[in-house]
Coordinates of C-alpha atoms and ligand atoms in Angstrom, one line a residue:
Chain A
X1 CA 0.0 0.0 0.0
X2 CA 1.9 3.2 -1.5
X3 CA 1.0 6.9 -0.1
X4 CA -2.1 7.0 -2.4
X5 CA -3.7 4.2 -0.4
X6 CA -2.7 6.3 3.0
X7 CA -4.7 9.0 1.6
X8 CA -7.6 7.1 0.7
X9 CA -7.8 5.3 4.2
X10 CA -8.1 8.9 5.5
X11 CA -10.9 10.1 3.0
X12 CA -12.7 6.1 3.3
X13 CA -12.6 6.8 7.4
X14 CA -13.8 10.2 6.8
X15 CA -16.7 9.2 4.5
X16 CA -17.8 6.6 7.3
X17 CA -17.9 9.0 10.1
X18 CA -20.3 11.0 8.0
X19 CA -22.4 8.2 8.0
X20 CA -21.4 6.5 4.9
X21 CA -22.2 2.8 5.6
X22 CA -20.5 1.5 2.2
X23 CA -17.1 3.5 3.7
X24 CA -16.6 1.5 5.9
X25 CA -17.2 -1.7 4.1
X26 CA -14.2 -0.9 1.4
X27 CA -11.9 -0.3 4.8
X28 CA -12.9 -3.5 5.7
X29 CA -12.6 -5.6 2.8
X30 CA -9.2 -3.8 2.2
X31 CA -7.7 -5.0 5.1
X32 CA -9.6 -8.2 5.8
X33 CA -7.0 -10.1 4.4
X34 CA -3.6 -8.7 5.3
X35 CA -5.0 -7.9 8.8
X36 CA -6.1 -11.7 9.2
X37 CA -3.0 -12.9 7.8
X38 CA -1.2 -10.9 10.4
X39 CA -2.8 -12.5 13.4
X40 CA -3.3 -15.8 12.2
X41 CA 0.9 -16.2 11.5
X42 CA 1.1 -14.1 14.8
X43 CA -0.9 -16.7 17.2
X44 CA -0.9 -19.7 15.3
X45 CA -4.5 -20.9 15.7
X46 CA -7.3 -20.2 13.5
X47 CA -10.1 -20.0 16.2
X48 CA -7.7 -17.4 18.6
X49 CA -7.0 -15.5 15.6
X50 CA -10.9 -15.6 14.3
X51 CA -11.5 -14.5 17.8
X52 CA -8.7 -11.5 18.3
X53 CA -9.9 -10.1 14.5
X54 CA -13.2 -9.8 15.5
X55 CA -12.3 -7.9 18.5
X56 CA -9.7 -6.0 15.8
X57 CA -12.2 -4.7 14.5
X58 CA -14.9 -4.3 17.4
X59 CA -12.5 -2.1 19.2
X60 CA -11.8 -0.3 15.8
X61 CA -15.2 0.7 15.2
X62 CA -15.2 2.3 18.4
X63 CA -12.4 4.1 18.9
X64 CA -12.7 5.4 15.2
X65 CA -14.4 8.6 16.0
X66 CA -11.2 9.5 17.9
X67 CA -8.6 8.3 15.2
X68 CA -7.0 11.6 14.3
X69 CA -5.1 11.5 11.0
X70 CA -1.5 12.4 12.1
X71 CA -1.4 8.5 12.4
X72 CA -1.4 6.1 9.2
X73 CA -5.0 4.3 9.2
X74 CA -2.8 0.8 8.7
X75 CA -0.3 1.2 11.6
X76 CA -3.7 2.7 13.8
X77 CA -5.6 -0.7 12.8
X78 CA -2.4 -2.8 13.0
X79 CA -1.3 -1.4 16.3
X80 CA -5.2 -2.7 18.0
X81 CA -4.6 -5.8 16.1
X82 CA -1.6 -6.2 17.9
X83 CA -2.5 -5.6 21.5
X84 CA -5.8 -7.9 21.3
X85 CA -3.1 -10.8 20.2
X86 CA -1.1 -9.7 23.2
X87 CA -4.0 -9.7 25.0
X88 CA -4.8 -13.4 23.7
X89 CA -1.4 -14.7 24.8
X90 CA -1.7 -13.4 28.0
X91 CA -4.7 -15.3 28.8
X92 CA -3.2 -18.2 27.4
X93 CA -0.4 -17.9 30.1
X94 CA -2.3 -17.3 32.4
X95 CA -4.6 -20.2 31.2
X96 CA -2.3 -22.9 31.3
X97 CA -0.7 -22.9 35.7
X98 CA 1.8 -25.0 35.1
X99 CA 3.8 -22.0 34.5
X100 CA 4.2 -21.6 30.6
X101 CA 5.7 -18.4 29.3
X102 CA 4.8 -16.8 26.2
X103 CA 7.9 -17.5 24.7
X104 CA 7.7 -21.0 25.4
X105 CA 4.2 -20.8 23.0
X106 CA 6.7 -19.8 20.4
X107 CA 8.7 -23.1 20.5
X108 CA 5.6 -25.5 20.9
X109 CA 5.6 -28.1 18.2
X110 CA 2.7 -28.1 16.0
X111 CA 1.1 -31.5 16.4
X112 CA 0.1 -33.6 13.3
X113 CA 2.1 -31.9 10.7
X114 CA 2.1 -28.5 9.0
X115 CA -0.8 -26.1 9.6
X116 CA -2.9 -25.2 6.9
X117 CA -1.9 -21.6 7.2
X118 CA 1.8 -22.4 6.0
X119 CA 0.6 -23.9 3.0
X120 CA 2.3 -21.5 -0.1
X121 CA 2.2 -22.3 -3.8
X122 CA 5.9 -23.2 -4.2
X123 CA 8.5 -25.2 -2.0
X124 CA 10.7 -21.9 -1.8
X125 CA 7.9 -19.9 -0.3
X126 CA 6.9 -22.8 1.8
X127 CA 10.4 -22.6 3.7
X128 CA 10.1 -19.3 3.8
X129 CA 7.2 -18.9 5.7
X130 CA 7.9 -22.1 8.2
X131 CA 11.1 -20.3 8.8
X132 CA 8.9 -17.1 9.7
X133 CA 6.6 -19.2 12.0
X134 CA 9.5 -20.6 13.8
X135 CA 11.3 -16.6 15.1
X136 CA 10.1 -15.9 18.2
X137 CA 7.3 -13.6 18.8
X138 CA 8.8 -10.1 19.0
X139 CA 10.3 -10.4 15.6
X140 CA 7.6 -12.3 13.7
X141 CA 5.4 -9.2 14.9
X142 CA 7.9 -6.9 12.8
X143 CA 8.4 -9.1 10.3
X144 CA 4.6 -10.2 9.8
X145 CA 3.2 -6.5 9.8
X146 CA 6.2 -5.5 7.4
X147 CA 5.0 -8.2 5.0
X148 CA 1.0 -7.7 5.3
X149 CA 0.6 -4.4 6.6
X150 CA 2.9 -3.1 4.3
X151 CA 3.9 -0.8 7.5
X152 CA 6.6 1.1 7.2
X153 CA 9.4 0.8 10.3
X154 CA 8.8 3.9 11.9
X155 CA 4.9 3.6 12.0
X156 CA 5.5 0.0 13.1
X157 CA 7.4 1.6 15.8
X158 CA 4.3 3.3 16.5
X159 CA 2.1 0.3 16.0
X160 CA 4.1 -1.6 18.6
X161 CA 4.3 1.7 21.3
X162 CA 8.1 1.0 21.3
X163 CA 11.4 2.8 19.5
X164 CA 12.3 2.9 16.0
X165 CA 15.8 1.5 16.9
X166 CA 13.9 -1.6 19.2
X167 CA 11.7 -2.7 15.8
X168 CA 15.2 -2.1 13.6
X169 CA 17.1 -4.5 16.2
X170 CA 14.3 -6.9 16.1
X171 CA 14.4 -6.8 11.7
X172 CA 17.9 -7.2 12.2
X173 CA 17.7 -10.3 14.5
X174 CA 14.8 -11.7 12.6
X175 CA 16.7 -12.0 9.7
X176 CA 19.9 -13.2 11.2
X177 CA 17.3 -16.1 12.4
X178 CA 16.0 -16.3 8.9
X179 CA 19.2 -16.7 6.9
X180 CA 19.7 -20.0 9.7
X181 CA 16.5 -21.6 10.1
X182 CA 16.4 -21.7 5.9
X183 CA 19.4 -23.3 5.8
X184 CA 18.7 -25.3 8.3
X185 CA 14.7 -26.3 7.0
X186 CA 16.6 -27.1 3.5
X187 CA 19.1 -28.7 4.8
X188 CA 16.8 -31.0 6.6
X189 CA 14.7 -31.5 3.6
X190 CA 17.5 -32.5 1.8
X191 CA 18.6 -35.1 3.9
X192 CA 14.8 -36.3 4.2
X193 CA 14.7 -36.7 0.6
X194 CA 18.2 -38.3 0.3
X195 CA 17.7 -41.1 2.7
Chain B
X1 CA 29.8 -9.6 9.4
X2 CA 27.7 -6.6 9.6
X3 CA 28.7 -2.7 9.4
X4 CA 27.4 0.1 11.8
X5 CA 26.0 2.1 8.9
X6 CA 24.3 -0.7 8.2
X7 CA 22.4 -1.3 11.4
X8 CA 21.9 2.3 11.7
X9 CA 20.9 3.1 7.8
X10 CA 20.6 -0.2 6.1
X11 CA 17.0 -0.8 6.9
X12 CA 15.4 2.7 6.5
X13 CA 17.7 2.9 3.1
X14 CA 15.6 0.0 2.0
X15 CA 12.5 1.1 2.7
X16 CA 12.7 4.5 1.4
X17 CA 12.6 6.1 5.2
X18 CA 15.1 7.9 4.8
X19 CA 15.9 11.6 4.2
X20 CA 17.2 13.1 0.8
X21 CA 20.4 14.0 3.0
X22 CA 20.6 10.6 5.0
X23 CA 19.3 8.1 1.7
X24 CA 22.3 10.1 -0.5
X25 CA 25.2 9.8 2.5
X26 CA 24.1 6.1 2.3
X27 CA 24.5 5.3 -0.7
X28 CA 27.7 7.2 -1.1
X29 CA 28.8 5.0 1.9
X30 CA 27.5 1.9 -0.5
X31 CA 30.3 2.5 -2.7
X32 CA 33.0 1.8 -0.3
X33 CA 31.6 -0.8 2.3
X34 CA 31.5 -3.9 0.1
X35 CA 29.5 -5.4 3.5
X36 CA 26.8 -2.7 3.6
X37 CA 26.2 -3.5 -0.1
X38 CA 26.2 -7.4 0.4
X39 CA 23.6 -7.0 3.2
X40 CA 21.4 -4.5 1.1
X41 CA 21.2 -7.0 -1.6
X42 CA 20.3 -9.9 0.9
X43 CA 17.6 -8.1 2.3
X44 CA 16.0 -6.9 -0.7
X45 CA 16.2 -10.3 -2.0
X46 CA 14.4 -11.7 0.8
X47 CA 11.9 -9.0 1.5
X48 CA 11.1 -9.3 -2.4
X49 CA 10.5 -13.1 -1.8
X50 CA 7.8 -12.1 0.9
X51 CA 6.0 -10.6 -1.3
X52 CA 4.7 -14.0 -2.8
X53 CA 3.9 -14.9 0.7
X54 CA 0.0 -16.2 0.6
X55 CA -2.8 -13.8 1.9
X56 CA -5.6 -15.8 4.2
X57 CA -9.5 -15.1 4.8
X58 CA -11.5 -15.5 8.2
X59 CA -14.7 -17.6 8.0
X60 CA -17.4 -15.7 5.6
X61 CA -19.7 -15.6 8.6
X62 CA -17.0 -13.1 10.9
X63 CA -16.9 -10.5 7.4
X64 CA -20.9 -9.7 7.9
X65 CA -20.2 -9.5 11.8
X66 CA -17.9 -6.8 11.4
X67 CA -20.0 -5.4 8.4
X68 CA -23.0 -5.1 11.1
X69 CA -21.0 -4.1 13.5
X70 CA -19.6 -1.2 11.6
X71 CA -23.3 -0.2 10.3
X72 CA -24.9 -0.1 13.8
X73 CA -22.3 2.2 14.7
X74 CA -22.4 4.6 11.7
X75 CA -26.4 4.5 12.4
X76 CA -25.5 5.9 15.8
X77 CA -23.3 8.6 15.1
X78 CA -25.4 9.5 12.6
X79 CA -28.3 9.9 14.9
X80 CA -26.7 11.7 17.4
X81 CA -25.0 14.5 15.0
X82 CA -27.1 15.0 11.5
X83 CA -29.9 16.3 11.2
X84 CA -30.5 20.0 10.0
X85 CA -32.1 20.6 13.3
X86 CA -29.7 19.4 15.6
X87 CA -27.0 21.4 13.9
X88 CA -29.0 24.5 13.1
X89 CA -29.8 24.6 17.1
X90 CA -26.3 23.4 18.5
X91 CA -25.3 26.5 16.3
X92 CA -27.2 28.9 17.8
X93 CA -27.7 27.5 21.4
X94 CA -24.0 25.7 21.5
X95 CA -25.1 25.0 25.4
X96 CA -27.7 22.9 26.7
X97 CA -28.6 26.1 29.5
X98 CA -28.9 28.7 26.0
X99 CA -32.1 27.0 25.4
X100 CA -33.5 29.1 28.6
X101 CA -33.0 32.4 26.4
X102 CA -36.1 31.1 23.6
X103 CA -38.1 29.6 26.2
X104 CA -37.9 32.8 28.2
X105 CA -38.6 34.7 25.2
X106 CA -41.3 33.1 24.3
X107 CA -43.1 33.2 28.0
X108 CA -42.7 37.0 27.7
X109 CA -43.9 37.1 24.7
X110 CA -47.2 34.7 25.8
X111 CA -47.4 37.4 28.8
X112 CA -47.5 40.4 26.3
X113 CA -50.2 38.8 24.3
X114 CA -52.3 38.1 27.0
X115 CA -55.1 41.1 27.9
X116 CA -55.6 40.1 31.3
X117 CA -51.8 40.6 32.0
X118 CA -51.3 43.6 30.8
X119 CA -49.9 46.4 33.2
X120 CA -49.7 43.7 35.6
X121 CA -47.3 43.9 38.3
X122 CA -46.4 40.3 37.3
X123 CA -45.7 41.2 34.4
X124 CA -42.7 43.6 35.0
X125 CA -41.2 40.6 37.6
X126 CA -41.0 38.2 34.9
X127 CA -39.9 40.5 32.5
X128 CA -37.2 41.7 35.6
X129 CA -36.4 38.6 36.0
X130 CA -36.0 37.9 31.9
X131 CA -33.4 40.3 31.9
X132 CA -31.5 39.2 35.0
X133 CA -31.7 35.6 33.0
X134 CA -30.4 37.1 30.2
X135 CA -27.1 39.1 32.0
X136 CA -26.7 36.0 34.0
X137 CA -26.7 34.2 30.4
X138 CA -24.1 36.8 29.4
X139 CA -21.7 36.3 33.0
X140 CA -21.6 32.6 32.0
X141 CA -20.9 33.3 28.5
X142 CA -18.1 35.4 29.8
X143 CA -17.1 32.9 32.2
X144 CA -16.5 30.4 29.2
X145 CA -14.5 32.5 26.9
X146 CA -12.0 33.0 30.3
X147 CA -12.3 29.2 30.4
X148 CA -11.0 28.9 26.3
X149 CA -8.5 31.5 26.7
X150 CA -6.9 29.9 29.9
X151 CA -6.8 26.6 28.2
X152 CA -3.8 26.6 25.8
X153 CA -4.5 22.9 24.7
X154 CA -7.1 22.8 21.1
X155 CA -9.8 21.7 23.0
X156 CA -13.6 20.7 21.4
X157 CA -16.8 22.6 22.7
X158 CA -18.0 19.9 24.9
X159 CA -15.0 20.0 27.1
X160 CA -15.2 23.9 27.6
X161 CA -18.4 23.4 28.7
X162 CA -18.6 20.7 30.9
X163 CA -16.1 22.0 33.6
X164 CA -18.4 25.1 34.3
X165 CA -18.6 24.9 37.7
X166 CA -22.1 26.4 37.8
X167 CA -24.1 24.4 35.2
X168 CA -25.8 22.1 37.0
X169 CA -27.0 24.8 39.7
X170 CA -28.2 26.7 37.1
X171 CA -29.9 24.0 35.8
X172 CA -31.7 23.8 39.4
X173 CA -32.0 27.2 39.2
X174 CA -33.5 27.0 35.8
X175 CA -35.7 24.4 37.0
X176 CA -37.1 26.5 40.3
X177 CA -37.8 29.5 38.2
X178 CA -39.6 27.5 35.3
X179 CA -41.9 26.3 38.0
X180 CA -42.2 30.0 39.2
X181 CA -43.5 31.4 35.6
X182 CA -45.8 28.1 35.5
X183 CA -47.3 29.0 38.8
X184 CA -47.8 32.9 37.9
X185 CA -49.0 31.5 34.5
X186 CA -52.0 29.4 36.3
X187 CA -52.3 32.4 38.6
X188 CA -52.5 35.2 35.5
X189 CA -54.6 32.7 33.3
X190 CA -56.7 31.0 35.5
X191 CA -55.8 27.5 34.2
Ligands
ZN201 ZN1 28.9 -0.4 5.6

């Protein structure tokens, strides 16, 4: 999404505040999908992330009277996306007593194969976005709402309430992790197809 | 292997954040850091493979959710701010206590039609009273621009008016002397 589509958000949010109902249907069905493709790669369960876009957009609705336009619309909408996931894997700390840590989510195996949502339409991009699934939260966050939001860094800063140089750091390390885990996932493959 | 300029430039340069200044320093450094200009080419490489990265869809059912949800919203805030009459009045009578200055008119003007109250007594109270309403209108008024000059913050109308201190007793106030004109009414009228 290029400075145009910045502009348009603005004008679209506008036009629904006046009362134009069909506004705020072309928000929505602009960002339906990059929005759900963020939470769903962010928490890693269809029904949680079913559940935390709803309330995406819930909360959204609400506080849209008060967006004021010094903020991009995506990073604004991205941004509540983001705390309701936090919000999410809080509870399901919290849920689970034997003392599991969010991060630990991060490393849980996925049981009975490869999820559905890591299915791509070549074995490059399939790689690609295991290796994505497997960095640990913090980073997938940057990297996931570079890739769908089409955020740039400093609004992600924003997005995430934290420095520009904390989300650069995080790029930095995600892609440090990246450049392993693929050789890694390919090497594995290789061997898997070898033996 | 890894460069300072690149952890400090590398990424902005990439995305187009950076300034004219900045993005030209940068790329000036690119011509002599053979490890800034590895790393560039890495990431663009991989950030250009994301882009094939598949898109997903929430259940059909959760789009019309949010589609209602979004509609019974706008139908609210639509009611509550646009209709010509709401805005022609919260023009003229910004505050919900300026509504006293028509409804006081108007019971003078009732008064001054009525023969049996003419050169009543009565009459000059209320219309005494009228203009006290009125000055006291005028104080508040007063009172409010102090309030919006005091405050250096942009602020919207509601918040100037809701910390008046002396709304809601004139409200009472309002409310004691409404009950005052209705009880000389009855009295003047017979009804
Ligand atoms: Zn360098």
């Amino acid at each position: 999404m290029g400075m145009n589509d910045f502009q348009t958000d603005a004008r679209l949010v506008q036009s629904y505040l006046s009362g134009k109902q069909a506004a705020f249907e072309k928000i929505y069905d602009r960002y339906e999908r990059p929005l759900f493709s963020y939470i769903l790669k962010l928490l890693r369960d269809r029904t949680a992330a079913e559940d935390a876009f709803q309330q995406t957009w819930m909360q959204a609705v609400k506080a849209l009277p008060a967006y004021r336009e010094q903020s991009r619309f995506s990073s604004w909408l991205f941004g509540i996306a983001h705390n309701c996931c936090m919000d999410h894997l809080r509870r399901e700390t919290t849920r689970r007593e034997d003392g599991f840590q969010a991060d630990q989510l991060d490393r849980r195996e996925h049981d009975g194969g490869m999820p559905d949502y890591l299915a791509e339409k070549n074995e490059e991009l399939t790689h690609l976005a295991r290796a994505i699934d497997q960095l640990p939260a913090e980073q997938r966050a940057v990297v996931l709402m570079r890739v769908h939001g089409e955020i740039p860094f400093k609004d992600i800063a924003e997005a995430l309430d934290c420095s520009l140089n904390t989300v650069l750091g995080r790029m930095h390390y995600a892609v440090k992790n990246l450049r392993k885990l693929l050789k890694e996932n390919i090497g594995e493959d290789l061997t898997h197809v070898l033996s | 292997m890894s460069c300072p300029e690149f952890e400090k430039s590398g990424l902005l340069f990439i995305s187009g954040e950076l300034e004219k200044e900045e993005a030209k320093a940068y790329r000036m450094h690119l011509r002599e850091c053979d490890t800034c200009l590895a790393l560039v080419r890495e990431y663009r490489e991989l950030f250009a493979k994301t882009e094939g990265l598949a898109e997903l869809s929430p259940g059909p059912e959760i789009r019309e959710r949010v589609l209602a949800a979004g509609s019974r919203a706008a139908v609210k805030s639509a009611a509550g701010k646009d209709t010509v009459f709401s805005r022609l009045s919260r023009a003229l009578f910004p505050a919900p206590w300026m509504w006293g200055i028509p409804a006081a008119a108007i019971v003078v003007l009732m008064l001054l039609l009525n023969p049996f109250a003419r050169n009543s007594a009565e009459l000059d109270d209320v219309l005494a009273w009228n203009d006290d309403f009125l000055l006291e209108s005028a104080m508040i008024e007063a009172d409010i621009e102090n309030v919006k000059t005091l405050t250096a913050t942009p602020y919207l109308e509601e918040d100037v008016y809701s910390p008046v201190p002396n709304v809601s007793t004139l409200n009472d106030e309002f409310i004691s002397i409404r009950n005052g004109i209705e009880d000389l009414l009855q009295e003047i009228t017979g009804f």
